[in-house]
Structures are given as structure tokens and as C-alpha cells.
Amino acid sequence: MVSKSQIKLITSLSQKKYRQQHGLFVVEGIKGIQEFLDSHYTLHSLYALKGYFEAQNAIEIAEAALKKISFLKTPQNALAVFMIPKVSSEKEAGFQLVLDDVRDPGNLGTLIRLCDWYGIKTLVCSQQTVDCFNPKVVQATMGSLTRVKVHYTNLDTYLSGQTLPVYGAFMDGENVYRASMPEDAILVLGNEANGISSAVSEKIQHKISIPQFGTSTTESLNVAIAGAILVSEFKRG
């Protein structure tokens, strides 16, 4: 049985200010919840239809009640609330991916999965980038958030203190397929509509771009797709 106060708490977690206030976020779906249960994340509460997560002492919930607390159009069989962990602000060694004001939850979720695939342990984001514990971001990561730390910081300060070469994705940069790229570097991706901000651009030493081979009038690539291509080229060397 789920109480009115529990419903109020869970539904409030759709907003960043309440996630920060309570230090909690929501995960939905059997696979996603299991990924978090098997990770370093601490479970706060777990709600499931009869027959699911009984070993974890889940609070049994009816479908009608699950619909009230779910953030999905079609609720899955379970919903869990986890505690938001503290993330270390230590600078990472090796290749780093940095996001400047990426706003779309789906894009951030995909980029977190990208980091997981390529073994990038920490994703550095500007303070204006969408919250990684936004329910849509969590859903889009498909569990990869359990293996990738997302660190929010002032990029001007962060990049100023780096010794690694800093690359940035631009429309008018050097052709990535002709550029010589080191294994250890920082790659900055910008906002979906406006690209990398002028303040962050000043910290970038190497501008790179993905050439267009077709005759389409498409202005640019989706930031997550561009990120996948560019990270792949860095990893390929």
C-alpha cells in the first residue's frame, strides 16, 4: 500500500529542486532498477506489482497506484527511489568528455550510455546542463548511470586548470577524419541550438568538425550522434 505522503514525495521528484532538497531520484522498470540495486547506489524505497522484487521486500502496489507515481505514459512493473550520491570533483586522467549546456534529457542519457560503452568513467557538465537524475535522463541511460559519474561544475574554471589538450566540436573546425588526435584529451560538446558558448570557446585549443558528405540542407547533427562519431575517432586514434 502506498500512502498519500509517499505519492506526494515521489511525484515531487520530477522537479530538480525537490530532488536536490530530498537527495532522491526515481528509477523505473525491472532491468533499470536491478542495475541500480546491483550498484553502489543506496535504495530508499521500492514499489512493485505483486510477484516482482519480493526478495528486496518491495512494497506491493496496485496498477492504479503505480500509474499515480509513474513518470511514464505506460508504467512498468516497478518503481524505485534511490539516494543521490556525492560525486568527487577530482580531475580525471585520460580522455574526458565535457558538455556545455546540453538541455535535452534524451541527449544526456544517450551521452552517458556513450561514456559507458567507451569506458569513460566521468562525464563533466556545465551547471546549466540538464540534471542527470531527471527521470527522462535516468530512463535513457538504460542503467549506464550506475557506471558513469556525472560531475557538474563551472567549465571556465575546470578547463583553465587542465593540462590535457582541449578539443571542441564546431561546424567550421578541422575535418576530424584528417586531424591527428591524442589518446588523452578533453572533448567539449555544446548546446543543441547554440553550440559551445563563447566563454568556453576561449578555452578550446583545437576546433574539429564532422564533414558533411551529402547534399542535404540539414544544418547540423544531433549532439549525441556527433558525440558518438567524435569519441569513436579519438578512441580509434
mmCIF file of C-alpha atoms in Angstrom:
data_model
loop_
_atom_site.group_PDB
_atom_site.id
_atom_site.type_symbol
_atom_site.label_atom_id
_atom_site.label_comp_id
_atom_site.label_asym_id
_atom_site.label_seq_id
_atom_site.Cartn_x
_atom_site.Cartn_y
_atom_site.Cartn_z
ATOM 1 C CA MET A 1 0.000 0.000 0.000
ATOM 2 C CA VAL A 2 1.312 3.451 -0.885
ATOM 3 C CA SER A 3 0.316 6.416 1.281
ATOM 4 C CA LYS A 4 -0.615 9.926 0.179
ATOM 5 C CA SER A 5 2.612 11.299 1.639
ATOM 6 C CA GLN A 6 4.648 8.741 -0.328
ATOM 7 C CA ILE A 7 2.807 9.650 -3.531
ATOM 8 C CA LYS A 8 3.461 13.338 -2.874
ATOM 9 C CA LEU A 9 7.176 12.718 -2.269
ATOM 10 C CA ILE A 10 7.653 10.564 -5.366
ATOM 11 C CA THR A 11 5.749 12.843 -7.750
ATOM 12 C CA SER A 12 7.707 15.849 -6.461
ATOM 13 C CA LEU A 13 10.913 14.188 -7.669
ATOM 14 C CA SER A 14 10.014 15.124 -11.236
ATOM 15 C CA GLN A 15 11.413 18.566 -10.336
ATOM 16 C CA LYS A 16 15.107 19.256 -9.813
ATOM 17 C CA LYS A 17 14.609 21.438 -6.735
ATOM 18 C CA TYR A 18 12.841 18.631 -4.873
ATOM 19 C CA ARG A 19 15.386 16.026 -5.985
ATOM 20 C CA GLN A 20 18.084 18.255 -4.527
ATOM 21 C CA GLN A 21 16.043 19.014 -1.399
ATOM 22 C CA HIS A 22 15.391 15.358 -0.609
ATOM 23 C CA GLY A 23 18.542 13.903 -2.178
ATOM 24 C CA LEU A 24 16.429 11.348 -4.032
ATOM 25 C CA PHE A 25 15.604 10.299 -7.607
ATOM 26 C CA VAL A 26 13.372 7.772 -9.362
ATOM 27 C CA VAL A 27 14.209 4.690 -11.440
ATOM 28 C CA GLU A 28 11.505 2.751 -13.297
ATOM 29 C CA GLY A 29 11.419 -0.701 -14.861
ATOM 30 C CA ILE A 30 12.710 -4.121 -13.805
ATOM 31 C CA LYS A 31 16.036 -4.015 -15.643
ATOM 32 C CA GLY A 32 16.884 -0.438 -14.686
ATOM 33 C CA ILE A 33 16.043 -0.958 -11.021
ATOM 34 C CA GLN A 34 18.095 -4.155 -10.876
ATOM 35 C CA GLU A 35 21.101 -2.313 -12.327
ATOM 36 C CA PHE A 36 20.897 0.240 -9.520
ATOM 37 C CA LEU A 37 20.297 -2.426 -6.853
ATOM 38 C CA ASP A 38 23.489 -4.176 -8.009
ATOM 39 C CA SER A 39 25.496 -0.937 -7.915
ATOM 40 C CA HIS A 40 26.873 1.440 -5.272
ATOM 41 C CA TYR A 41 23.571 3.355 -5.137
ATOM 42 C CA THR A 42 21.555 3.204 -1.903
ATOM 43 C CA LEU A 43 17.906 2.205 -2.130
ATOM 44 C CA HIS A 44 15.381 4.424 -0.363
ATOM 45 C CA SER A 45 12.133 2.647 -1.277
ATOM 46 C CA LEU A 46 10.848 0.151 -3.812
ATOM 47 C CA TYR A 47 7.285 -0.277 -5.126
ATOM 48 C CA ALA A 48 6.279 -3.185 -7.339
ATOM 49 C CA LEU A 49 3.318 -5.130 -8.633
ATOM 50 C CA LYS A 50 2.739 -8.480 -6.959
ATOM 51 C CA GLY A 51 5.414 -11.021 -7.867
ATOM 52 C CA TYR A 52 8.231 -8.541 -8.515
ATOM 53 C CA PHE A 53 11.227 -7.800 -6.264
ATOM 54 C CA GLU A 54 9.801 -9.849 -3.410
ATOM 55 C CA ALA A 55 13.353 -10.721 -2.292
ATOM 56 C CA GLN A 56 14.053 -6.996 -1.810
ATOM 57 C CA ASN A 57 10.921 -6.609 0.335
ATOM 58 C CA ALA A 58 9.293 -4.308 -2.185
ATOM 59 C CA ILE A 59 6.124 -2.512 -1.160
ATOM 60 C CA GLU A 60 3.343 -4.206 -3.114
ATOM 61 C CA ILE A 61 1.395 -1.713 -5.190
ATOM 62 C CA ALA A 62 -1.692 -1.929 -7.413
ATOM 63 C CA GLU A 63 -1.582 -0.895 -11.062
ATOM 64 C CA ALA A 64 -3.817 2.115 -10.409
ATOM 65 C CA ALA A 65 -1.499 3.369 -7.677
ATOM 66 C CA LEU A 66 1.580 2.724 -9.815
ATOM 67 C CA LYS A 67 0.087 4.953 -12.510
ATOM 68 C CA LYS A 68 -0.188 7.775 -9.965
ATOM 69 C CA ILE A 69 3.530 7.732 -9.151
ATOM 70 C CA SER A 70 4.966 6.766 -12.537
ATOM 71 C CA PHE A 71 6.534 9.349 -14.864
ATOM 72 C CA LEU A 72 5.988 7.100 -17.885
ATOM 73 C CA LYS A 73 2.988 7.128 -20.227
ATOM 74 C CA THR A 74 2.890 3.356 -19.871
ATOM 75 C CA PRO A 75 4.041 2.466 -16.332
ATOM 76 C CA GLN A 76 6.293 -0.557 -15.956
ATOM 77 C CA ASN A 77 6.012 -3.186 -13.237
ATOM 78 C CA ALA A 78 8.058 -1.404 -10.598
ATOM 79 C CA LEU A 79 9.353 1.966 -9.425
ATOM 80 C CA ALA A 80 12.236 2.611 -7.059
ATOM 81 C CA VAL A 81 13.548 5.657 -5.246
ATOM 82 C CA PHE A 82 17.315 5.868 -4.722
ATOM 83 C CA MET A 83 19.537 8.282 -2.850
ATOM 84 C CA ILE A 84 21.654 10.730 -4.878
ATOM 85 C CA PRO A 85 25.332 10.028 -4.123
ATOM 86 C CA LYS A 86 28.056 12.608 -3.645
ATOM 87 C CA VAL A 87 30.345 12.847 -6.695
ATOM 88 C CA SER A 88 34.040 13.558 -6.313
ATOM 89 C CA SER A 89 35.271 16.733 -8.019
ATOM 90 C CA GLU A 90 38.753 15.326 -8.612
ATOM 91 C CA LYS A 91 40.100 15.791 -12.130
ATOM 92 C CA GLU A 92 40.188 12.574 -14.100
ATOM 93 C CA ALA A 93 43.133 11.211 -16.044
ATOM 94 C CA GLY A 94 42.865 10.088 -19.657
ATOM 95 C CA PHE A 95 40.197 11.018 -22.182
ATOM 96 C CA GLN A 96 37.408 13.273 -20.900
ATOM 97 C CA LEU A 97 34.044 14.241 -22.359
ATOM 98 C CA VAL A 98 32.694 17.667 -21.353
ATOM 99 C CA LEU A 99 29.189 19.014 -22.039
ATOM 100 C CA ASP A 100 28.439 22.720 -22.278
ATOM 101 C CA ASP A 101 24.742 23.444 -21.675
ATOM 102 C CA VAL A 102 23.205 20.268 -23.151
ATOM 103 C CA ARG A 103 19.498 20.633 -22.341
ATOM 104 C CA ASP A 104 17.668 17.631 -23.806
ATOM 105 C CA PRO A 105 17.244 14.722 -21.336
ATOM 106 C CA GLY A 106 17.365 12.144 -24.118
ATOM 107 C CA ASN A 107 20.646 13.538 -25.402
ATOM 108 C CA LEU A 108 22.258 13.474 -21.968
ATOM 109 C CA GLY A 109 21.019 9.945 -21.337
ATOM 110 C CA THR A 110 22.466 8.786 -24.658
ATOM 111 C CA LEU A 111 25.792 10.514 -23.952
ATOM 112 C CA ILE A 112 26.013 8.784 -20.566
ATOM 113 C CA ARG A 113 25.482 5.459 -22.344
ATOM 114 C CA LEU A 114 28.176 6.507 -24.821
ATOM 115 C CA CYS A 115 30.615 7.101 -21.963
ATOM 116 C CA ASP A 116 29.774 3.695 -20.524
ATOM 117 C CA TRP A 117 30.374 1.997 -23.872
ATOM 118 C CA TYR A 118 33.779 3.624 -24.361
ATOM 119 C CA GLY A 119 34.926 3.231 -20.776
ATOM 120 C CA ILE A 120 34.761 6.932 -19.874
ATOM 121 C CA LYS A 121 34.223 6.883 -16.111
ATOM 122 C CA THR A 122 33.324 10.551 -15.538
ATOM 123 C CA LEU A 123 31.233 12.935 -17.621
ATOM 124 C CA VAL A 124 31.861 16.623 -16.834
ATOM 125 C CA CYS A 125 28.927 19.001 -17.342
ATOM 126 C CA SER A 126 28.305 22.715 -17.101
ATOM 127 C CA GLN A 127 25.979 23.785 -14.320
ATOM 128 C CA GLN A 128 23.347 24.642 -16.980
ATOM 129 C CA THR A 129 23.320 21.118 -18.416
ATOM 130 C CA VAL A 130 20.178 19.094 -17.674
ATOM 131 C CA ASP A 131 20.213 17.200 -14.359
ATOM 132 C CA CYS A 132 21.388 13.610 -14.779
ATOM 133 C CA PHE A 133 18.797 12.476 -12.197
ATOM 134 C CA ASN A 134 15.916 13.868 -14.249
ATOM 135 C CA PRO A 135 13.573 10.845 -14.711
ATOM 136 C CA LYS A 136 13.846 11.068 -18.514
ATOM 137 C CA VAL A 137 17.641 11.095 -18.346
ATOM 138 C CA VAL A 138 17.720 8.125 -15.954
ATOM 139 C CA GLN A 139 15.395 6.175 -18.257
ATOM 140 C CA ALA A 140 17.509 6.997 -21.321
ATOM 141 C CA THR A 141 20.746 5.821 -19.693
ATOM 142 C CA MET A 142 19.424 2.238 -19.507
ATOM 143 C CA GLY A 143 21.449 1.627 -16.350
ATOM 144 C CA SER A 144 24.677 3.255 -17.529
ATOM 145 C CA LEU A 145 24.316 5.939 -14.849
ATOM 146 C CA THR A 146 25.428 3.285 -12.344
ATOM 147 C CA ARG A 147 28.848 3.120 -14.043
ATOM 148 C CA VAL A 148 29.431 6.739 -15.112
ATOM 149 C CA LYS A 149 29.894 9.599 -12.630
ATOM 150 C CA VAL A 150 28.367 12.872 -13.779
ATOM 151 C CA HIS A 151 30.120 15.918 -12.349
ATOM 152 C CA TYR A 152 28.609 19.428 -12.611
ATOM 153 C CA THR A 153 30.980 22.371 -12.390
ATOM 154 C CA ASN A 154 31.954 25.772 -13.771
ATOM 155 C CA LEU A 155 33.578 24.843 -17.078
ATOM 156 C CA ASP A 156 35.615 28.043 -17.289
ATOM 157 C CA THR A 157 37.354 27.150 -14.033
ATOM 158 C CA TYR A 158 37.532 23.432 -14.781
ATOM 159 C CA LEU A 159 39.127 23.824 -18.214
ATOM 160 C CA SER A 160 41.528 26.524 -17.003
ATOM 161 C CA GLY A 161 43.112 24.038 -14.624
ATOM 162 C CA GLN A 162 43.665 21.291 -17.197
ATOM 163 C CA THR A 163 46.973 20.174 -18.696
ATOM 164 C CA LEU A 164 45.371 17.969 -21.359
ATOM 165 C CA PRO A 165 44.751 19.417 -24.852
ATOM 166 C CA VAL A 166 41.191 20.729 -25.184
ATOM 167 C CA TYR A 167 39.192 19.969 -28.346
ATOM 168 C CA GLY A 168 35.772 21.321 -29.222
ATOM 169 C CA ALA A 169 33.105 20.380 -31.775
ATOM 170 C CA PHE A 170 32.407 23.223 -34.221
ATOM 171 C CA MET A 171 30.822 23.486 -37.652
ATOM 172 C CA ASP A 172 33.916 25.206 -39.052
ATOM 173 C CA GLY A 173 36.607 23.129 -37.333
ATOM 174 C CA GLU A 174 39.266 20.859 -38.820
ATOM 175 C CA ASN A 175 37.981 17.707 -40.514
ATOM 176 C CA VAL A 176 38.029 15.068 -37.772
ATOM 177 C CA TYR A 177 38.991 12.374 -40.291
ATOM 178 C CA ARG A 178 42.158 14.278 -41.200
ATOM 179 C CA ALA A 179 43.077 15.533 -37.743
ATOM 180 C CA SER A 180 45.705 13.901 -35.556
ATOM 181 C CA MET A 181 44.165 13.324 -32.139
ATOM 182 C CA PRO A 182 45.879 12.160 -28.946
ATOM 183 C CA GLU A 183 44.580 9.307 -26.829
ATOM 184 C CA ASP A 184 44.373 11.535 -23.755
ATOM 185 C CA ALA A 185 42.447 14.745 -24.386
ATOM 186 C CA ILE A 186 39.315 16.695 -23.491
ATOM 187 C CA LEU A 187 36.435 16.887 -25.959
ATOM 188 C CA VAL A 188 33.786 19.582 -25.446
ATOM 189 C CA LEU A 189 30.295 19.304 -26.951
ATOM 190 C CA GLY A 190 27.927 22.280 -26.942
ATOM 191 C CA ASN A 191 24.281 23.197 -26.648
ATOM 192 C CA GLU A 192 21.844 21.665 -29.163
ATOM 193 C CA ALA A 193 20.857 25.025 -30.672
ATOM 194 C CA ASN A 194 23.769 27.356 -29.972
ATOM 195 C CA GLY A 195 26.819 25.127 -29.804
ATOM 196 C CA ILE A 196 29.696 25.863 -27.431
ATOM 197 C CA SER A 197 29.384 29.136 -25.535
ATOM 198 C CA SER A 198 31.807 31.991 -26.225
ATOM 199 C CA ALA A 199 33.268 31.782 -22.691
ATOM 200 C CA VAL A 200 34.068 28.074 -23.064
ATOM 201 C CA SER A 201 35.266 28.567 -26.665
ATOM 202 C CA GLU A 202 38.116 30.687 -25.337
ATOM 203 C CA LYS A 203 39.463 27.628 -23.507
ATOM 204 C CA ILE A 204 39.429 25.394 -26.593
ATOM 205 C CA GLN A 205 42.754 24.899 -28.350
ATOM 206 C CA HIS A 206 41.633 22.696 -31.255
ATOM 207 C CA LYS A 207 38.393 23.053 -33.217
ATOM 208 C CA ILE A 208 37.210 19.902 -35.000
ATOM 209 C CA SER A 209 34.171 19.116 -37.130
ATOM 210 C CA ILE A 210 32.422 16.228 -38.858
ATOM 211 C CA PRO A 211 32.326 16.814 -42.616
ATOM 212 C CA GLN A 212 29.045 16.592 -44.489
ATOM 213 C CA PHE A 213 29.192 14.173 -47.418
ATOM 214 C CA GLY A 214 25.651 14.522 -48.724
ATOM 215 C CA THR A 215 23.882 17.432 -50.398
ATOM 216 C CA SER A 216 21.231 17.767 -47.686
ATOM 217 C CA THR A 217 20.408 21.188 -46.274
ATOM 218 C CA THR A 218 20.488 19.761 -42.725
ATOM 219 C CA GLU A 219 22.213 22.353 -40.553
ATOM 220 C CA SER A 220 23.876 20.040 -38.055
ATOM 221 C CA LEU A 221 23.966 16.628 -36.410
ATOM 222 C CA ASN A 222 22.228 15.783 -33.158
ATOM 223 C CA VAL A 223 24.728 16.367 -30.319
ATOM 224 C CA ALA A 224 24.575 12.752 -29.121
ATOM 225 C CA ILE A 225 25.228 11.426 -32.641
ATOM 226 C CA ALA A 226 28.063 13.905 -33.154
ATOM 227 C CA GLY A 227 29.489 12.888 -29.790
ATOM 228 C CA ALA A 228 29.456 9.218 -30.751
ATOM 229 C CA ILE A 229 31.325 9.894 -34.013
ATOM 230 C CA LEU A 230 33.926 12.140 -32.410
ATOM 231 C CA VAL A 231 34.570 9.923 -29.372
ATOM 232 C CA SER A 232 34.963 6.947 -31.689
ATOM 233 C CA GLU A 233 37.610 8.824 -33.682
ATOM 234 C CA PHE A 234 39.514 9.759 -30.530
ATOM 235 C CA LYS A 235 39.446 6.177 -29.336
ATOM 236 C CA ARG A 236 40.497 4.953 -32.770
ATOM 237 C CA GLY A 237 43.419 7.346 -32.736
#
